[in-house]
């Protein structure tokens, strides 16, 4: 390593000389050309801004371009609206540096400290009533765990109104219902999510006429018990708990439930009813998240 004093007066290295520089990354991604990079470096000498900030200020690159390349550089998986079939609800993937995504990361930290660090690996997500954001919460939470390097399984156990396949732009196929009825194997229905290699989604599949009976089968218990051997975290999306008993069945298997509340929509009385449902049971209501 050169002495510090010899580096102070050294000329800045050219972009082409260091392939790890942001400019070279943007060049390789086809976002900039050599002439534009030269212009940005020249402007940097005047503005003293970082390369990405200067490129954006000059209109030669967008903030999304810079974020995409930085995410790839730091092995932080994200998606882009023009490069995936993800729903706009998946803000943790499309806008990972925004306030909402930061809120999901804060939730991830709290769940890790309060529940997952105690040896637990499974968590059910539900709401009081339909339309209160349980599916979006489950999906975004699964994404931020996957972005943290956790091998994550997201299961859509909402046989009433499944939504995970639509959120991620996936074919529903056989899914969970096919797995529980023996019409397919886990290998048939599990695959990495595009752009998020640590995230696997098990869609609901064909809607069965007997959702509660299907979830009450030994096969579902076996899935919940054995999944932690292959995954660091298992998140299960369920129907509204005050409208269908399915959510209670799933929560009983996972041992814990997280409640999604919609601002200005969810009634306090409903939240109290949900709390009362869990008080006599060993299932933990680990918290309630307000969204919207």
PDB file of C-alpha atoms in Angstrom:
ATOM      1  CA  UNK A   1       0.000   0.000   0.000  1.00  0.00           C
ATOM      2  CA  UNK A   2       1.313   3.476  -0.925  1.00  0.00           C
ATOM      3  CA  UNK A   3       1.898   6.024   1.822  1.00  0.00           C
ATOM      4  CA  UNK A   4      -1.012   8.396   2.342  1.00  0.00           C
ATOM      5  CA  UNK A   5       1.110  11.409   1.391  1.00  0.00           C
ATOM      6  CA  UNK A   6       1.808   9.984  -2.064  1.00  0.00           C
ATOM      7  CA  UNK A   7      -1.889   9.557  -2.752  1.00  0.00           C
ATOM      8  CA  UNK A   8      -3.004  13.082  -1.938  1.00  0.00           C
ATOM      9  CA  UNK A   9      -1.661  14.634  -5.143  1.00  0.00           C
ATOM     10  CA  UNK A  10      -2.323  11.642  -7.347  1.00  0.00           C
ATOM     11  CA  UNK A  11      -4.632  12.142 -10.296  1.00  0.00           C
ATOM     12  CA  UNK A  12      -8.000  10.375 -10.010  1.00  0.00           C
ATOM     13  CA  UNK A  13      -7.996   7.015 -11.787  1.00  0.00           C
ATOM     14  CA  UNK A  14      -9.815   6.772 -15.082  1.00  0.00           C
ATOM     15  CA  UNK A  15     -13.128   4.972 -15.144  1.00  0.00           C
ATOM     16  CA  UNK A  16     -11.831   2.334 -17.496  1.00  0.00           C
ATOM     17  CA  UNK A  17      -8.918   1.621 -15.154  1.00  0.00           C
ATOM     18  CA  UNK A  18     -11.191   0.369 -12.371  1.00  0.00           C
ATOM     19  CA  UNK A  19     -14.120  -1.870 -13.357  1.00  0.00           C
ATOM     20  CA  UNK A  20     -15.625  -1.565  -9.866  1.00  0.00           C
ATOM     21  CA  UNK A  21     -16.330   2.151 -10.243  1.00  0.00           C
ATOM     22  CA  UNK A  22     -19.944   3.179 -10.694  1.00  0.00           C
ATOM     23  CA  UNK A  23     -19.208   4.661 -14.108  1.00  0.00           C
ATOM     24  CA  UNK A  24     -17.807   1.399 -15.405  1.00  0.00           C
ATOM     25  CA  UNK A  25     -20.802  -0.439 -13.996  1.00  0.00           C
ATOM     26  CA  UNK A  26     -23.190   1.938 -15.752  1.00  0.00           C
ATOM     27  CA  UNK A  27     -21.159   1.557 -18.944  1.00  0.00           C
ATOM     28  CA  UNK A  28     -21.386  -2.223 -18.738  1.00  0.00           C
ATOM     29  CA  UNK A  29     -25.134  -2.017 -18.117  1.00  0.00           C
ATOM     30  CA  UNK A  30     -25.552   0.096 -21.246  1.00  0.00           C
ATOM     31  CA  UNK A  31     -26.749   3.131 -19.265  1.00  0.00           C
ATOM     32  CA  UNK A  32     -23.822   5.379 -20.278  1.00  0.00           C
ATOM     33  CA  UNK A  33     -21.249   5.577 -23.061  1.00  0.00           C
ATOM     34  CA  UNK A  34     -17.576   6.600 -22.832  1.00  0.00           C
ATOM     35  CA  UNK A  35     -18.254  10.172 -23.974  1.00  0.00           C
ATOM     36  CA  UNK A  36     -20.916  10.644 -21.295  1.00  0.00           C
ATOM     37  CA  UNK A  37     -18.641   9.205 -18.617  1.00  0.00           C
ATOM     38  CA  UNK A  38     -15.906  11.660 -19.591  1.00  0.00           C
ATOM     39  CA  UNK A  39     -18.384  14.531 -19.323  1.00  0.00           C
ATOM     40  CA  UNK A  40     -19.520  13.380 -15.891  1.00  0.00           C
ATOM     41  CA  UNK A  41     -15.949  13.048 -14.586  1.00  0.00           C
ATOM     42  CA  UNK A  42     -15.171  16.559 -15.853  1.00  0.00           C
ATOM     43  CA  UNK A  43     -18.290  17.923 -14.154  1.00  0.00           C
ATOM     44  CA  UNK A  44     -17.327  16.149 -10.929  1.00  0.00           C
ATOM     45  CA  UNK A  45     -14.162  18.267 -10.733  1.00  0.00           C
ATOM     46  CA  UNK A  46     -16.361  21.362 -10.598  1.00  0.00           C
ATOM     47  CA  UNK A  47     -19.290  20.134  -8.500  1.00  0.00           C
ATOM     48  CA  UNK A  48     -17.359  17.843  -6.117  1.00  0.00           C
ATOM     49  CA  UNK A  49     -20.424  15.598  -6.124  1.00  0.00           C
ATOM     50  CA  UNK A  50     -20.338  11.827  -6.312  1.00  0.00           C
ATOM     51  CA  UNK A  51     -20.377  10.213  -9.741  1.00  0.00           C
ATOM     52  CA  UNK A  52     -23.981   9.043  -9.525  1.00  0.00           C
ATOM     53  CA  UNK A  53     -25.251  12.404  -8.273  1.00  0.00           C
ATOM     54  CA  UNK A  54     -23.451  14.188 -11.075  1.00  0.00           C
ATOM     55  CA  UNK A  55     -24.791  11.802 -13.720  1.00  0.00           C
ATOM     56  CA  UNK A  56     -28.330  12.419 -12.479  1.00  0.00           C
ATOM     57  CA  UNK A  57     -27.813  16.205 -12.304  1.00  0.00           C
ATOM     58  CA  UNK A  58     -26.603  16.229 -15.930  1.00  0.00           C
ATOM     59  CA  UNK A  59     -29.591  14.158 -17.034  1.00  0.00           C
ATOM     60  CA  UNK A  60     -27.343  11.372 -18.335  1.00  0.00           C
ATOM     61  CA  UNK A  61     -28.666   8.747 -15.928  1.00  0.00           C
ATOM     62  CA  UNK A  62     -31.773   8.332 -13.827  1.00  0.00           C
ATOM     63  CA  UNK A  63     -31.894   7.692 -10.108  1.00  0.00           C
ATOM     64  CA  UNK A  64     -33.322   4.246 -10.897  1.00  0.00           C
ATOM     65  CA  UNK A  65     -30.292   3.502 -13.129  1.00  0.00           C
ATOM     66  CA  UNK A  66     -27.873   4.426 -10.346  1.00  0.00           C
ATOM     67  CA  UNK A  67     -29.789   2.504  -7.682  1.00  0.00           C
ATOM     68  CA  UNK A  68     -29.962  -0.588  -9.878  1.00  0.00           C
ATOM     69  CA  UNK A  69     -26.208  -0.635 -10.453  1.00  0.00           C
ATOM     70  CA  UNK A  70     -25.390   0.093  -6.805  1.00  0.00           C
ATOM     71  CA  UNK A  71     -27.733  -2.702  -5.721  1.00  0.00           C
ATOM     72  CA  UNK A  72     -25.980  -5.125  -8.056  1.00  0.00           C
ATOM     73  CA  UNK A  73     -22.597  -3.927  -6.810  1.00  0.00           C
ATOM     74  CA  UNK A  74     -23.536  -4.618  -3.201  1.00  0.00           C
ATOM     75  CA  UNK A  75     -25.447  -7.831  -4.021  1.00  0.00           C
ATOM     76  CA  UNK A  76     -28.739  -6.237  -2.977  1.00  0.00           C
ATOM     77  CA  UNK A  77     -31.485  -7.709  -5.193  1.00  0.00           C
ATOM     78  CA  UNK A  78     -34.122  -5.298  -6.486  1.00  0.00           C
ATOM     79  CA  UNK A  79     -36.465  -5.222  -9.471  1.00  0.00           C
ATOM     80  CA  UNK A  80     -37.451  -2.581 -11.977  1.00  0.00           C
ATOM     81  CA  UNK A  81     -40.912  -1.839 -13.273  1.00  0.00           C
ATOM     82  CA  UNK A  82     -39.757  -2.278 -16.887  1.00  0.00           C
ATOM     83  CA  UNK A  83     -37.891  -5.515 -16.148  1.00  0.00           C
ATOM     84  CA  UNK A  84     -40.335  -7.600 -14.121  1.00  0.00           C
ATOM     85  CA  UNK A  85     -43.978  -8.554 -13.796  1.00  0.00           C
ATOM     86  CA  UNK A  86     -44.069  -7.473 -10.171  1.00  0.00           C
ATOM     87  CA  UNK A  87     -47.066  -5.522  -8.937  1.00  0.00           C
ATOM     88  CA  UNK A  88     -46.544  -1.904  -7.901  1.00  0.00           C
ATOM     89  CA  UNK A  89     -47.507  -3.030  -4.382  1.00  0.00           C
ATOM     90  CA  UNK A  90     -44.098  -4.676  -4.023  1.00  0.00           C
ATOM     91  CA  UNK A  91     -42.332  -1.469  -3.028  1.00  0.00           C
ATOM     92  CA  UNK A  92     -39.548  -3.338  -1.234  1.00  0.00           C
ATOM     93  CA  UNK A  93     -38.433  -4.657  -4.628  1.00  0.00           C
ATOM     94  CA  UNK A  94     -39.227  -1.706  -6.905  1.00  0.00           C
ATOM     95  CA  UNK A  95     -38.363   1.175  -4.552  1.00  0.00           C
ATOM     96  CA  UNK A  96     -35.996  -0.330  -1.979  1.00  0.00           C
ATOM     97  CA  UNK A  97     -34.595   3.021  -0.852  1.00  0.00           C
ATOM     98  CA  UNK A  98     -37.914   4.718  -0.091  1.00  0.00           C
ATOM     99  CA  UNK A  99     -39.579   5.378   3.263  1.00  0.00           C
ATOM    100  CA  UNK A 100     -42.028   2.471   2.956  1.00  0.00           C
ATOM    101  CA  UNK A 101     -39.257   0.000   2.222  1.00  0.00           C
ATOM    102  CA  UNK A 102     -37.304   1.313   5.192  1.00  0.00           C
ATOM    103  CA  UNK A 103     -40.399   0.685   7.329  1.00  0.00           C
ATOM    104  CA  UNK A 104     -40.457  -2.948   6.161  1.00  0.00           C
ATOM    105  CA  UNK A 105     -36.767  -3.301   7.027  1.00  0.00           C
ATOM    106  CA  UNK A 106     -37.480  -1.891  10.491  1.00  0.00           C
ATOM    107  CA  UNK A 107     -40.253  -4.465  10.883  1.00  0.00           C
ATOM    108  CA  UNK A 108     -37.850  -7.175   9.772  1.00  0.00           C
ATOM    109  CA  UNK A 109     -35.423  -6.128  12.493  1.00  0.00           C
ATOM    110  CA  UNK A 110     -38.107  -6.090  15.167  1.00  0.00           C
ATOM    111  CA  UNK A 111     -39.401  -9.537  14.186  1.00  0.00           C
ATOM    112  CA  UNK A 112     -35.866 -10.897  14.200  1.00  0.00           C
ATOM    113  CA  UNK A 113     -35.205  -9.558  17.682  1.00  0.00           C
ATOM    114  CA  UNK A 114     -38.553 -10.461  19.212  1.00  0.00           C
ATOM    115  CA  UNK A 115     -39.437 -13.751  17.518  1.00  0.00           C
ATOM    116  CA  UNK A 116     -37.006 -15.218  15.011  1.00  0.00           C
ATOM    117  CA  UNK A 117     -33.903 -14.987  17.205  1.00  0.00           C
ATOM    118  CA  UNK A 118     -35.673 -17.231  19.698  1.00  0.00           C
ATOM    119  CA  UNK A 119     -35.444 -20.194  17.360  1.00  0.00           C
ATOM    120  CA  UNK A 120     -38.718 -19.630  15.514  1.00  0.00           C
ATOM    121  CA  UNK A 121     -38.789 -19.649  11.730  1.00  0.00           C
ATOM    122  CA  UNK A 122     -42.464 -19.490  10.707  1.00  0.00           C
ATOM    123  CA  UNK A 123     -44.927 -16.605  10.790  1.00  0.00           C
ATOM    124  CA  UNK A 124     -48.546 -16.281   9.633  1.00  0.00           C
ATOM    125  CA  UNK A 125     -49.834 -12.964   8.274  1.00  0.00           C
ATOM    126  CA  UNK A 126     -53.527 -12.086   8.506  1.00  0.00           C
ATOM    127  CA  UNK A 127     -55.964  -9.177   8.769  1.00  0.00           C
ATOM    128  CA  UNK A 128     -59.278  -8.604  10.511  1.00  0.00           C
ATOM    129  CA  UNK A 129     -61.277  -8.199   7.312  1.00  0.00           C
ATOM    130  CA  UNK A 130     -60.694  -8.378   3.571  1.00  0.00           C
ATOM    131  CA  UNK A 131     -58.856  -5.489   1.941  1.00  0.00           C
ATOM    132  CA  UNK A 132     -56.687  -4.622   4.928  1.00  0.00           C
ATOM    133  CA  UNK A 133     -53.317  -5.315   3.333  1.00  0.00           C
ATOM    134  CA  UNK A 134     -52.284  -8.758   4.609  1.00  0.00           C
ATOM    135  CA  UNK A 135     -51.089 -10.051   1.229  1.00  0.00           C
ATOM    136  CA  UNK A 136     -49.013  -6.952   0.486  1.00  0.00           C
ATOM    137  CA  UNK A 137     -47.503  -7.057   3.968  1.00  0.00           C
ATOM    138  CA  UNK A 138     -46.599 -10.737   3.598  1.00  0.00           C
ATOM    139  CA  UNK A 139     -45.033 -10.198   0.165  1.00  0.00           C
ATOM    140  CA  UNK A 140     -42.966  -7.129   1.071  1.00  0.00           C
ATOM    141  CA  UNK A 141     -41.826  -8.688   4.321  1.00  0.00           C
ATOM    142  CA  UNK A 142     -40.692 -11.790   2.435  1.00  0.00           C
ATOM    143  CA  UNK A 143     -38.786  -9.582  -0.021  1.00  0.00           C
ATOM    144  CA  UNK A 144     -36.838  -7.684   2.657  1.00  0.00           C
ATOM    145  CA  UNK A 145     -35.870 -10.942   4.363  1.00  0.00           C
ATOM    146  CA  UNK A 146     -34.642 -12.280   1.012  1.00  0.00           C
ATOM    147  CA  UNK A 147     -32.715  -9.044   0.378  1.00  0.00           C
ATOM    148  CA  UNK A 148     -30.975  -9.580   3.714  1.00  0.00           C
ATOM    149  CA  UNK A 149     -29.635 -12.884   2.414  1.00  0.00           C
ATOM    150  CA  UNK A 150     -32.185 -15.081   4.179  1.00  0.00           C
ATOM    151  CA  UNK A 151     -33.453 -18.024   2.179  1.00  0.00           C
ATOM    152  CA  UNK A 152     -37.159 -17.196   2.329  1.00  0.00           C
ATOM    153  CA  UNK A 153     -40.328 -19.151   1.537  1.00  0.00           C
ATOM    154  CA  UNK A 154     -43.594 -17.266   1.007  1.00  0.00           C
ATOM    155  CA  UNK A 155     -46.672 -19.522   1.074  1.00  0.00           C
ATOM    156  CA  UNK A 156     -50.068 -18.350  -0.137  1.00  0.00           C
ATOM    157  CA  UNK A 157     -52.497 -20.237   2.112  1.00  0.00           C
ATOM    158  CA  UNK A 158     -55.361 -17.894   1.276  1.00  0.00           C
ATOM    159  CA  UNK A 159     -57.640 -20.293  -0.563  1.00  0.00           C
ATOM    160  CA  UNK A 160     -60.466 -17.739  -0.402  1.00  0.00           C
ATOM    161  CA  UNK A 161     -58.859 -14.955  -2.418  1.00  0.00           C
ATOM    162  CA  UNK A 162     -55.236 -15.798  -3.283  1.00  0.00           C
ATOM    163  CA  UNK A 163     -53.090 -12.892  -4.404  1.00  0.00           C
ATOM    164  CA  UNK A 164     -49.385 -13.768  -4.269  1.00  0.00           C
ATOM    165  CA  UNK A 165     -49.263 -15.126  -7.835  1.00  0.00           C
ATOM    166  CA  UNK A 166     -50.703 -11.821  -9.104  1.00  0.00           C
ATOM    167  CA  UNK A 167     -48.319  -9.719  -6.986  1.00  0.00           C
ATOM    168  CA  UNK A 168     -45.246 -11.522  -8.329  1.00  0.00           C
ATOM    169  CA  UNK A 169     -46.542 -12.123 -11.855  1.00  0.00           C
ATOM    170  CA  UNK A 170     -46.358 -15.916 -11.490  1.00  0.00           C
ATOM    171  CA  UNK A 171     -48.414 -18.747 -12.895  1.00  0.00           C
ATOM    172  CA  UNK A 172     -50.540 -20.184 -10.114  1.00  0.00           C
ATOM    173  CA  UNK A 173     -50.278 -23.769 -11.410  1.00  0.00           C
ATOM    174  CA  UNK A 174     -50.846 -26.589  -8.948  1.00  0.00           C
ATOM    175  CA  UNK A 175     -49.541 -24.637  -5.978  1.00  0.00           C
ATOM    176  CA  UNK A 176     -50.275 -25.400  -2.347  1.00  0.00           C
ATOM    177  CA  UNK A 177     -53.610 -27.099  -3.063  1.00  0.00           C
ATOM    178  CA  UNK A 178     -51.937 -29.498  -5.494  1.00  0.00           C
ATOM    179  CA  UNK A 179     -49.150 -30.206  -3.025  1.00  0.00           C
ATOM    180  CA  UNK A 180     -51.563 -30.997  -0.187  1.00  0.00           C
ATOM    181  CA  UNK A 181     -53.681 -33.280  -2.361  1.00  0.00           C
ATOM    182  CA  UNK A 182     -50.661 -35.168  -3.697  1.00  0.00           C
ATOM    183  CA  UNK A 183     -51.070 -34.034  -7.283  1.00  0.00           C
ATOM    184  CA  UNK A 184     -47.562 -32.552  -7.346  1.00  0.00           C
ATOM    185  CA  UNK A 185     -44.363 -32.400  -5.320  1.00  0.00           C
ATOM    186  CA  UNK A 186     -42.570 -29.450  -3.743  1.00  0.00           C
ATOM    187  CA  UNK A 187     -40.020 -29.577  -6.565  1.00  0.00           C
ATOM    188  CA  UNK A 188     -42.867 -29.027  -9.050  1.00  0.00           C
ATOM    189  CA  UNK A 189     -44.151 -25.857  -7.426  1.00  0.00           C
ATOM    190  CA  UNK A 190     -41.119 -24.172  -5.868  1.00  0.00           C
ATOM    191  CA  UNK A 191     -38.770 -22.011  -7.906  1.00  0.00           C
ATOM    192  CA  UNK A 192     -36.697 -18.878  -7.221  1.00  0.00           C
ATOM    193  CA  UNK A 193     -38.550 -15.626  -7.834  1.00  0.00           C
ATOM    194  CA  UNK A 194     -37.178 -13.694 -10.825  1.00  0.00           C
ATOM    195  CA  UNK A 195     -34.609 -11.080  -9.698  1.00  0.00           C
ATOM    196  CA  UNK A 196     -34.836 -12.291  -6.069  1.00  0.00           C
ATOM    197  CA  UNK A 197     -32.878 -15.525  -5.934  1.00  0.00           C
ATOM    198  CA  UNK A 198     -33.341 -16.007  -2.172  1.00  0.00           C
ATOM    199  CA  UNK A 199     -37.132 -15.807  -2.368  1.00  0.00           C
ATOM    200  CA  UNK A 200     -39.338 -18.775  -3.224  1.00  0.00           C
ATOM    201  CA  UNK A 201     -43.113 -18.379  -3.607  1.00  0.00           C
ATOM    202  CA  UNK A 202     -45.561 -21.250  -3.186  1.00  0.00           C
ATOM    203  CA  UNK A 203     -48.770 -20.025  -4.818  1.00  0.00           C
ATOM    204  CA  UNK A 204     -52.200 -21.173  -3.636  1.00  0.00           C
ATOM    205  CA  UNK A 205     -52.966 -23.124  -6.795  1.00  0.00           C
ATOM    206  CA  UNK A 206     -56.468 -24.201  -7.782  1.00  0.00           C
ATOM    207  CA  UNK A 207     -59.085 -23.126  -5.247  1.00  0.00           C
ATOM    208  CA  UNK A 208     -60.351 -26.168  -3.321  1.00  0.00           C
ATOM    209  CA  UNK A 209     -63.980 -26.579  -2.198  1.00  0.00           C
ATOM    210  CA  UNK A 210     -62.786 -27.476   1.319  1.00  0.00           C
ATOM    211  CA  UNK A 211     -60.089 -24.960   2.375  1.00  0.00           C
ATOM    212  CA  UNK A 212     -60.313 -25.553   6.121  1.00  0.00           C
ATOM    213  CA  UNK A 213     -60.231 -29.314   5.808  1.00  0.00           C
ATOM    214  CA  UNK A 214     -57.254 -29.116   3.450  1.00  0.00           C
ATOM    215  CA  UNK A 215     -55.275 -26.889   5.805  1.00  0.00           C
ATOM    216  CA  UNK A 216     -56.166 -29.174   8.697  1.00  0.00           C
ATOM    217  CA  UNK A 217     -54.535 -32.161   7.010  1.00  0.00           C
ATOM    218  CA  UNK A 218     -51.321 -33.718   8.217  1.00  0.00           C
ATOM    219  CA  UNK A 219     -49.684 -32.653   4.958  1.00  0.00           C
ATOM    220  CA  UNK A 220     -49.898 -28.970   5.824  1.00  0.00           C
ATOM    221  CA  UNK A 221     -48.544 -29.553   9.324  1.00  0.00           C
ATOM    222  CA  UNK A 222     -45.696 -31.542   7.801  1.00  0.00           C
ATOM    223  CA  UNK A 223     -44.942 -28.701   5.359  1.00  0.00           C
ATOM    224  CA  UNK A 224     -44.763 -26.110   8.149  1.00  0.00           C
ATOM    225  CA  UNK A 225     -42.638 -28.381  10.340  1.00  0.00           C
ATOM    226  CA  UNK A 226     -40.133 -29.368   7.649  1.00  0.00           C
ATOM    227  CA  UNK A 227     -39.818 -26.112   5.672  1.00  0.00           C
ATOM    228  CA  UNK A 228     -37.430 -24.519   8.233  1.00  0.00           C
ATOM    229  CA  UNK A 229     -34.914 -27.238   7.406  1.00  0.00           C
ATOM    230  CA  UNK A 230     -34.638 -25.757   3.898  1.00  0.00           C
ATOM    231  CA  UNK A 231     -35.475 -22.103   4.563  1.00  0.00           C
ATOM    232  CA  UNK A 232     -34.344 -19.482   7.057  1.00  0.00           C
ATOM    233  CA  UNK A 233     -37.780 -17.866   7.245  1.00  0.00           C
ATOM    234  CA  UNK A 234     -41.261 -19.061   6.230  1.00  0.00           C
ATOM    235  CA  UNK A 235     -44.035 -16.480   5.819  1.00  0.00           C
ATOM    236  CA  UNK A 236     -47.619 -17.630   5.246  1.00  0.00           C
ATOM    237  CA  UNK A 237     -50.358 -15.395   3.833  1.00  0.00           C
ATOM    238  CA  UNK A 238     -53.832 -16.252   5.189  1.00  0.00           C
ATOM    239  CA  UNK A 239     -57.445 -15.076   4.739  1.00  0.00           C
ATOM    240  CA  UNK A 240     -59.017 -12.480   7.067  1.00  0.00           C
ATOM    241  CA  UNK A 241     -59.196 -14.061  10.497  1.00  0.00           C
ATOM    242  CA  UNK A 242     -62.613 -12.674  11.463  1.00  0.00           C
ATOM    243  CA  UNK A 243     -64.181 -13.905   8.227  1.00  0.00           C
ATOM    244  CA  UNK A 244     -62.657 -17.384   7.938  1.00  0.00           C
ATOM    245  CA  UNK A 245     -61.259 -19.849  10.462  1.00  0.00           C
ATOM    246  CA  UNK A 246     -58.461 -20.777   8.030  1.00  0.00           C
ATOM    247  CA  UNK A 247     -56.145 -18.138   9.508  1.00  0.00           C
ATOM    248  CA  UNK A 248     -56.474 -19.596  13.003  1.00  0.00           C
ATOM    249  CA  UNK A 249     -55.569 -23.038  11.674  1.00  0.00           C
ATOM    250  CA  UNK A 250     -52.452 -21.696   9.967  1.00  0.00           C
ATOM    251  CA  UNK A 251     -51.423 -19.576  12.960  1.00  0.00           C
ATOM    252  CA  UNK A 252     -51.781 -22.587  15.217  1.00  0.00           C
ATOM    253  CA  UNK A 253     -49.310 -24.456  13.006  1.00  0.00           C
ATOM    254  CA  UNK A 254     -46.767 -21.620  12.852  1.00  0.00           C
ATOM    255  CA  UNK A 255     -47.119 -20.614  16.481  1.00  0.00           C
ATOM    256  CA  UNK A 256     -47.205 -16.903  15.661  1.00  0.00           C
ATOM    257  CA  UNK A 257     -49.307 -14.395  13.767  1.00  0.00           C
ATOM    258  CA  UNK A 258     -48.776 -10.814  12.588  1.00  0.00           C
ATOM    259  CA  UNK A 259     -51.883  -8.659  12.074  1.00  0.00           C
ATOM    260  CA  UNK A 260     -52.231  -6.191   9.186  1.00  0.00           C
ATOM    261  CA  UNK A 261     -54.348  -3.109   9.940  1.00  0.00           C
ATOM    262  CA  UNK A 262     -55.563  -0.580   7.366  1.00  0.00           C
ATOM    263  CA  UNK A 263     -55.503   3.032   8.507  1.00  0.00           C
ATOM    264  CA  UNK A 264     -58.988   4.616   8.617  1.00  0.00           C
ATOM    265  CA  UNK A 265     -60.536   1.278   7.662  1.00  0.00           C
ATOM    266  CA  UNK A 266     -59.881  -1.348  10.347  1.00  0.00           C
ATOM    267  CA  UNK A 267     -62.170  -0.962  13.346  1.00  0.00           C
ATOM    268  CA  UNK A 268     -60.761  -0.965  16.869  1.00  0.00           C
ATOM    269  CA  UNK A 269     -63.475  -3.425  17.880  1.00  0.00           C
ATOM    270  CA  UNK A 270     -62.208  -5.863  15.247  1.00  0.00           C
ATOM    271  CA  UNK A 271     -58.642  -5.623  16.532  1.00  0.00           C
ATOM    272  CA  UNK A 272     -59.917  -6.360  20.026  1.00  0.00           C
ATOM    273  CA  UNK A 273     -61.803  -9.398  18.711  1.00  0.00           C
ATOM    274  CA  UNK A 274     -58.637 -10.741  17.094  1.00  0.00           C
ATOM    275  CA  UNK A 275     -56.689 -10.211  20.289  1.00  0.00           C
ATOM    276  CA  UNK A 276     -59.373 -12.107  22.211  1.00  0.00           C
ATOM    277  CA  UNK A 277     -59.108 -15.021  19.770  1.00  0.00           C
ATOM    278  CA  UNK A 278     -55.453 -15.549  20.653  1.00  0.00           C
ATOM    279  CA  UNK A 279     -55.628 -14.983  24.407  1.00  0.00           C
ATOM    280  CA  UNK A 280     -56.725 -18.544  25.313  1.00  0.00           C
ATOM    281  CA  UNK A 281     -54.400 -20.187  22.769  1.00  0.00           C
ATOM    282  CA  UNK A 282     -50.630 -20.820  22.750  1.00  0.00           C
ATOM    283  CA  UNK A 283     -50.338 -18.938  19.442  1.00  0.00           C
ATOM    284  CA  UNK A 284     -48.520 -15.613  19.806  1.00  0.00           C
ATOM    285  CA  UNK A 285     -49.937 -12.438  18.295  1.00  0.00           C
ATOM    286  CA  UNK A 286     -46.526 -10.865  17.755  1.00  0.00           C
ATOM    287  CA  UNK A 287     -47.837  -7.467  16.696  1.00  0.00           C
ATOM    288  CA  UNK A 288     -50.087  -5.341  14.494  1.00  0.00           C
ATOM    289  CA  UNK A 289     -48.874  -3.270  11.555  1.00  0.00           C
ATOM    290  CA  UNK A 290     -50.772  -0.192  10.359  1.00  0.00           C
ATOM    291  CA  UNK A 291     -50.615   0.553   6.633  1.00  0.00           C
ATOM    292  CA  UNK A 292     -52.391   2.778   4.132  1.00  0.00           C
TER     293      UNK A 292
END
